[in-house]
Short mmCIF file of N, CA and C in Angstrom, two decimals:
data_model
loop_
_atom_site.label_atom_id
_atom_site.label_comp_id
_atom_site.label_asym_id
_atom_site.label_seq_id
_atom_site.Cartn_x
_atom_site.Cartn_y
_atom_site.Cartn_z
N MET A 1 27.35 -6.54 -8.73
CA MET A 1 26.88 -5.38 -8.01
C MET A 1 25.38 -5.19 -8.20
N ALA A 2 24.91 -5.27 -9.44
CA ALA A 2 23.47 -5.11 -9.70
C ALA A 2 22.68 -6.21 -9.03
N GLU A 3 23.25 -7.42 -8.97
CA GLU A 3 22.55 -8.53 -8.33
C GLU A 3 22.40 -8.27 -6.84
N ALA A 4 23.40 -7.68 -6.22
CA ALA A 4 23.31 -7.39 -4.79
C ALA A 4 22.24 -6.35 -4.52
N ARG A 5 22.14 -5.34 -5.39
CA ARG A 5 21.10 -4.33 -5.23
C ARG A 5 19.73 -4.94 -5.42
N ALA A 6 19.61 -5.93 -6.27
CA ALA A 6 18.32 -6.57 -6.55
C ALA A 6 17.96 -7.59 -5.47
N GLY A 7 18.83 -7.80 -4.51
CA GLY A 7 18.54 -8.75 -3.45
C GLY A 7 19.04 -10.14 -3.73
N ASN A 8 19.75 -10.33 -4.82
CA ASN A 8 20.28 -11.64 -5.19
C ASN A 8 21.79 -11.59 -4.99
N THR A 9 22.26 -12.19 -3.91
CA THR A 9 23.68 -12.11 -3.59
C THR A 9 24.48 -13.31 -4.07
N ASP A 10 23.79 -14.38 -4.50
CA ASP A 10 24.56 -15.55 -4.91
C ASP A 10 24.95 -15.48 -6.38
N GLY A 11 24.41 -14.55 -7.14
CA GLY A 11 24.82 -14.37 -8.52
C GLY A 11 24.17 -15.31 -9.50
N ALA A 12 23.22 -16.13 -9.08
CA ALA A 12 22.63 -17.08 -10.02
C ALA A 12 21.11 -17.10 -9.88
N ASP A 13 20.61 -18.08 -9.19
CA ASP A 13 19.17 -18.30 -9.10
C ASP A 13 18.44 -17.13 -8.45
N GLY A 14 17.23 -16.89 -8.93
CA GLY A 14 16.37 -15.90 -8.31
C GLY A 14 16.47 -14.50 -8.85
N ALA A 15 17.29 -14.26 -9.85
CA ALA A 15 17.44 -12.91 -10.38
C ALA A 15 16.12 -12.40 -10.94
N GLU A 16 15.33 -13.29 -11.51
CA GLU A 16 14.05 -12.88 -12.09
C GLU A 16 13.02 -12.60 -11.00
N ASP A 17 13.20 -13.18 -9.82
CA ASP A 17 12.23 -13.03 -8.74
C ASP A 17 12.38 -11.71 -7.98
N ALA A 18 13.53 -11.07 -8.07
CA ALA A 18 13.77 -9.86 -7.29
C ALA A 18 12.79 -8.73 -7.62
N PRO A 19 12.53 -8.42 -8.90
CA PRO A 19 11.55 -7.36 -9.18
C PRO A 19 10.16 -7.70 -8.65
N ARG A 20 9.76 -8.95 -8.79
CA ARG A 20 8.44 -9.36 -8.28
C ARG A 20 8.38 -9.21 -6.77
N ALA A 21 9.44 -9.59 -6.09
CA ALA A 21 9.47 -9.47 -4.63
C ALA A 21 9.36 -8.00 -4.21
N ARG A 22 10.02 -7.11 -4.95
CA ARG A 22 9.92 -5.69 -4.63
C ARG A 22 8.51 -5.17 -4.85
N LEU A 23 7.86 -5.61 -5.94
CA LEU A 23 6.48 -5.20 -6.19
C LEU A 23 5.55 -5.72 -5.10
N GLU A 24 5.75 -6.96 -4.69
CA GLU A 24 4.92 -7.53 -3.63
C GLU A 24 5.12 -6.77 -2.32
N ALA A 25 6.36 -6.41 -2.03
CA ALA A 25 6.65 -5.66 -0.80
C ALA A 25 6.00 -4.28 -0.85
N ALA A 26 6.06 -3.62 -2.01
CA ALA A 26 5.43 -2.31 -2.16
C ALA A 26 3.92 -2.41 -2.01
N ARG A 27 3.33 -3.44 -2.59
CA ARG A 27 1.88 -3.65 -2.49
C ARG A 27 1.48 -3.86 -1.03
N ASP A 28 2.22 -4.72 -0.34
CA ASP A 28 1.92 -5.00 1.06
C ASP A 28 2.07 -3.76 1.93
N TYR A 29 3.08 -2.95 1.63
CA TYR A 29 3.28 -1.70 2.37
C TYR A 29 2.10 -0.75 2.16
N ALA A 30 1.65 -0.62 0.91
CA ALA A 30 0.52 0.26 0.62
C ALA A 30 -0.74 -0.20 1.34
N ARG A 31 -0.98 -1.50 1.35
CA ARG A 31 -2.15 -2.03 2.07
C ARG A 31 -2.04 -1.75 3.57
N GLN A 32 -0.85 -1.95 4.11
CA GLN A 32 -0.63 -1.72 5.53
C GLN A 32 -0.86 -0.25 5.88
N MET A 33 -0.35 0.65 5.06
CA MET A 33 -0.52 2.08 5.34
C MET A 33 -1.99 2.48 5.29
N ALA A 34 -2.73 1.98 4.31
CA ALA A 34 -4.16 2.30 4.23
C ALA A 34 -4.88 1.77 5.47
N ALA A 35 -4.55 0.56 5.88
CA ALA A 35 -5.19 -0.03 7.06
C ALA A 35 -4.85 0.76 8.33
N GLU A 36 -3.61 1.20 8.45
CA GLU A 36 -3.21 1.95 9.64
C GLU A 36 -3.90 3.31 9.71
N LEU A 37 -4.15 3.91 8.56
CA LEU A 37 -4.84 5.20 8.56
C LEU A 37 -6.28 5.07 9.02
N VAL A 38 -6.88 3.91 8.79
CA VAL A 38 -8.29 3.70 9.15
C VAL A 38 -8.43 3.09 10.54
N ALA A 39 -7.48 2.27 10.94
CA ALA A 39 -7.58 1.50 12.19
C ALA A 39 -7.81 2.38 13.41
N GLY A 40 -8.84 2.03 14.15
CA GLY A 40 -9.10 2.69 15.40
C GLY A 40 -9.62 4.11 15.31
N ARG A 41 -9.93 4.56 14.12
CA ARG A 41 -10.41 5.93 13.96
C ARG A 41 -11.89 5.92 13.59
N VAL A 42 -12.56 6.96 14.01
CA VAL A 42 -13.98 7.11 13.69
C VAL A 42 -14.18 8.54 13.19
N TRP A 43 -14.90 8.67 12.11
CA TRP A 43 -15.23 9.98 11.57
C TRP A 43 -16.73 10.19 11.71
N HIS A 44 -17.14 11.44 11.67
CA HIS A 44 -18.55 11.77 11.80
C HIS A 44 -18.98 12.66 10.63
N ASP A 45 -20.20 12.44 10.16
CA ASP A 45 -20.73 13.30 9.11
C ASP A 45 -21.31 14.57 9.73
N GLU A 46 -21.92 15.40 8.89
CA GLU A 46 -22.45 16.68 9.35
C GLU A 46 -23.53 16.51 10.42
N ASP A 47 -24.24 15.38 10.40
CA ASP A 47 -25.31 15.13 11.36
C ASP A 47 -24.83 14.40 12.61
N GLY A 48 -23.54 14.16 12.70
CA GLY A 48 -22.98 13.50 13.87
C GLY A 48 -22.97 11.99 13.81
N ARG A 49 -23.42 11.42 12.69
CA ARG A 49 -23.41 9.95 12.55
C ARG A 49 -21.98 9.47 12.30
N GLN A 50 -21.68 8.30 12.87
CA GLN A 50 -20.35 7.73 12.67
C GLN A 50 -20.20 7.22 11.24
N MET A 51 -18.99 7.38 10.72
CA MET A 51 -18.67 6.92 9.37
C MET A 51 -17.42 6.04 9.45
N PRO A 52 -17.33 4.99 8.64
CA PRO A 52 -16.14 4.15 8.64
C PRO A 52 -15.00 4.74 7.82
N PHE A 53 -15.24 5.86 7.16
CA PHE A 53 -14.29 6.45 6.24
C PHE A 53 -14.34 7.96 6.41
N PRO A 54 -13.25 8.67 6.22
CA PRO A 54 -13.27 10.12 6.38
C PRO A 54 -14.22 10.79 5.37
N PRO A 55 -14.80 11.92 5.73
CA PRO A 55 -15.68 12.64 4.80
C PRO A 55 -14.89 13.27 3.66
N LEU A 56 -15.58 13.62 2.61
CA LEU A 56 -14.94 14.32 1.50
C LEU A 56 -14.29 15.59 2.02
N GLY A 57 -13.14 15.91 1.49
CA GLY A 57 -12.42 17.09 1.93
C GLY A 57 -11.41 16.83 3.03
N ASP A 58 -11.52 15.70 3.71
CA ASP A 58 -10.56 15.34 4.75
C ASP A 58 -9.29 14.83 4.06
N PRO A 59 -8.12 15.41 4.35
CA PRO A 59 -6.90 14.97 3.68
C PRO A 59 -6.56 13.51 3.92
N THR A 60 -6.98 12.96 5.06
CA THR A 60 -6.72 11.55 5.33
C THR A 60 -7.40 10.67 4.30
N ARG A 61 -8.57 11.09 3.84
CA ARG A 61 -9.31 10.32 2.83
C ARG A 61 -8.47 10.18 1.56
N ALA A 62 -7.84 11.25 1.14
CA ALA A 62 -7.02 11.19 -0.08
C ALA A 62 -5.85 10.22 0.10
N HIS A 63 -5.25 10.21 1.28
CA HIS A 63 -4.14 9.29 1.53
C HIS A 63 -4.61 7.84 1.51
N ILE A 64 -5.75 7.58 2.13
CA ILE A 64 -6.27 6.21 2.16
C ILE A 64 -6.57 5.74 0.74
N VAL A 65 -7.23 6.60 -0.03
CA VAL A 65 -7.57 6.24 -1.41
C VAL A 65 -6.31 6.02 -2.22
N SER A 66 -5.32 6.87 -2.06
CA SER A 66 -4.07 6.73 -2.81
C SER A 66 -3.38 5.40 -2.51
N TYR A 67 -3.24 5.08 -1.23
CA TYR A 67 -2.60 3.81 -0.87
C TYR A 67 -3.40 2.62 -1.38
N THR A 68 -4.72 2.72 -1.32
CA THR A 68 -5.57 1.62 -1.78
C THR A 68 -5.43 1.42 -3.29
N VAL A 69 -5.41 2.51 -4.03
CA VAL A 69 -5.25 2.43 -5.49
C VAL A 69 -3.88 1.88 -5.85
N ILE A 70 -2.85 2.35 -5.17
CA ILE A 70 -1.49 1.84 -5.43
C ILE A 70 -1.44 0.33 -5.20
N ALA A 71 -2.02 -0.13 -4.09
CA ALA A 71 -2.02 -1.56 -3.79
C ALA A 71 -2.76 -2.34 -4.86
N GLU A 72 -3.89 -1.82 -5.33
CA GLU A 72 -4.68 -2.51 -6.35
C GLU A 72 -3.93 -2.58 -7.68
N VAL A 73 -3.29 -1.50 -8.07
CA VAL A 73 -2.52 -1.49 -9.32
C VAL A 73 -1.37 -2.48 -9.24
N LEU A 74 -0.65 -2.48 -8.13
CA LEU A 74 0.46 -3.43 -7.98
C LEU A 74 -0.04 -4.87 -7.96
N ASP A 75 -1.17 -5.09 -7.32
CA ASP A 75 -1.75 -6.44 -7.28
C ASP A 75 -2.08 -6.92 -8.69
N ARG A 76 -2.64 -6.04 -9.50
CA ARG A 76 -2.97 -6.42 -10.89
C ARG A 76 -1.71 -6.63 -11.73
N ALA A 77 -0.66 -5.87 -11.43
CA ALA A 77 0.59 -6.02 -12.17
C ALA A 77 1.26 -7.36 -11.88
N LEU A 78 1.00 -7.88 -10.69
CA LEU A 78 1.60 -9.16 -10.30
C LEU A 78 0.79 -10.28 -10.89
#
């Protein structure tokens, strides 16, 4: 039962790889979410200049930073 939850249905080989695969999937998801939050969007500063990243105080900025940090931590753990 535990092997099936871990993604290993044959009961033998690959049991050690399941946690790593889950970490890799979580890392990839975090990177994708950060990229999607930035893709196709343009922010402007107080003077009207375009910025590639949201200004301080914008809640989207916190989400992008969070996903980026999560991806970096998972990458280092792998």
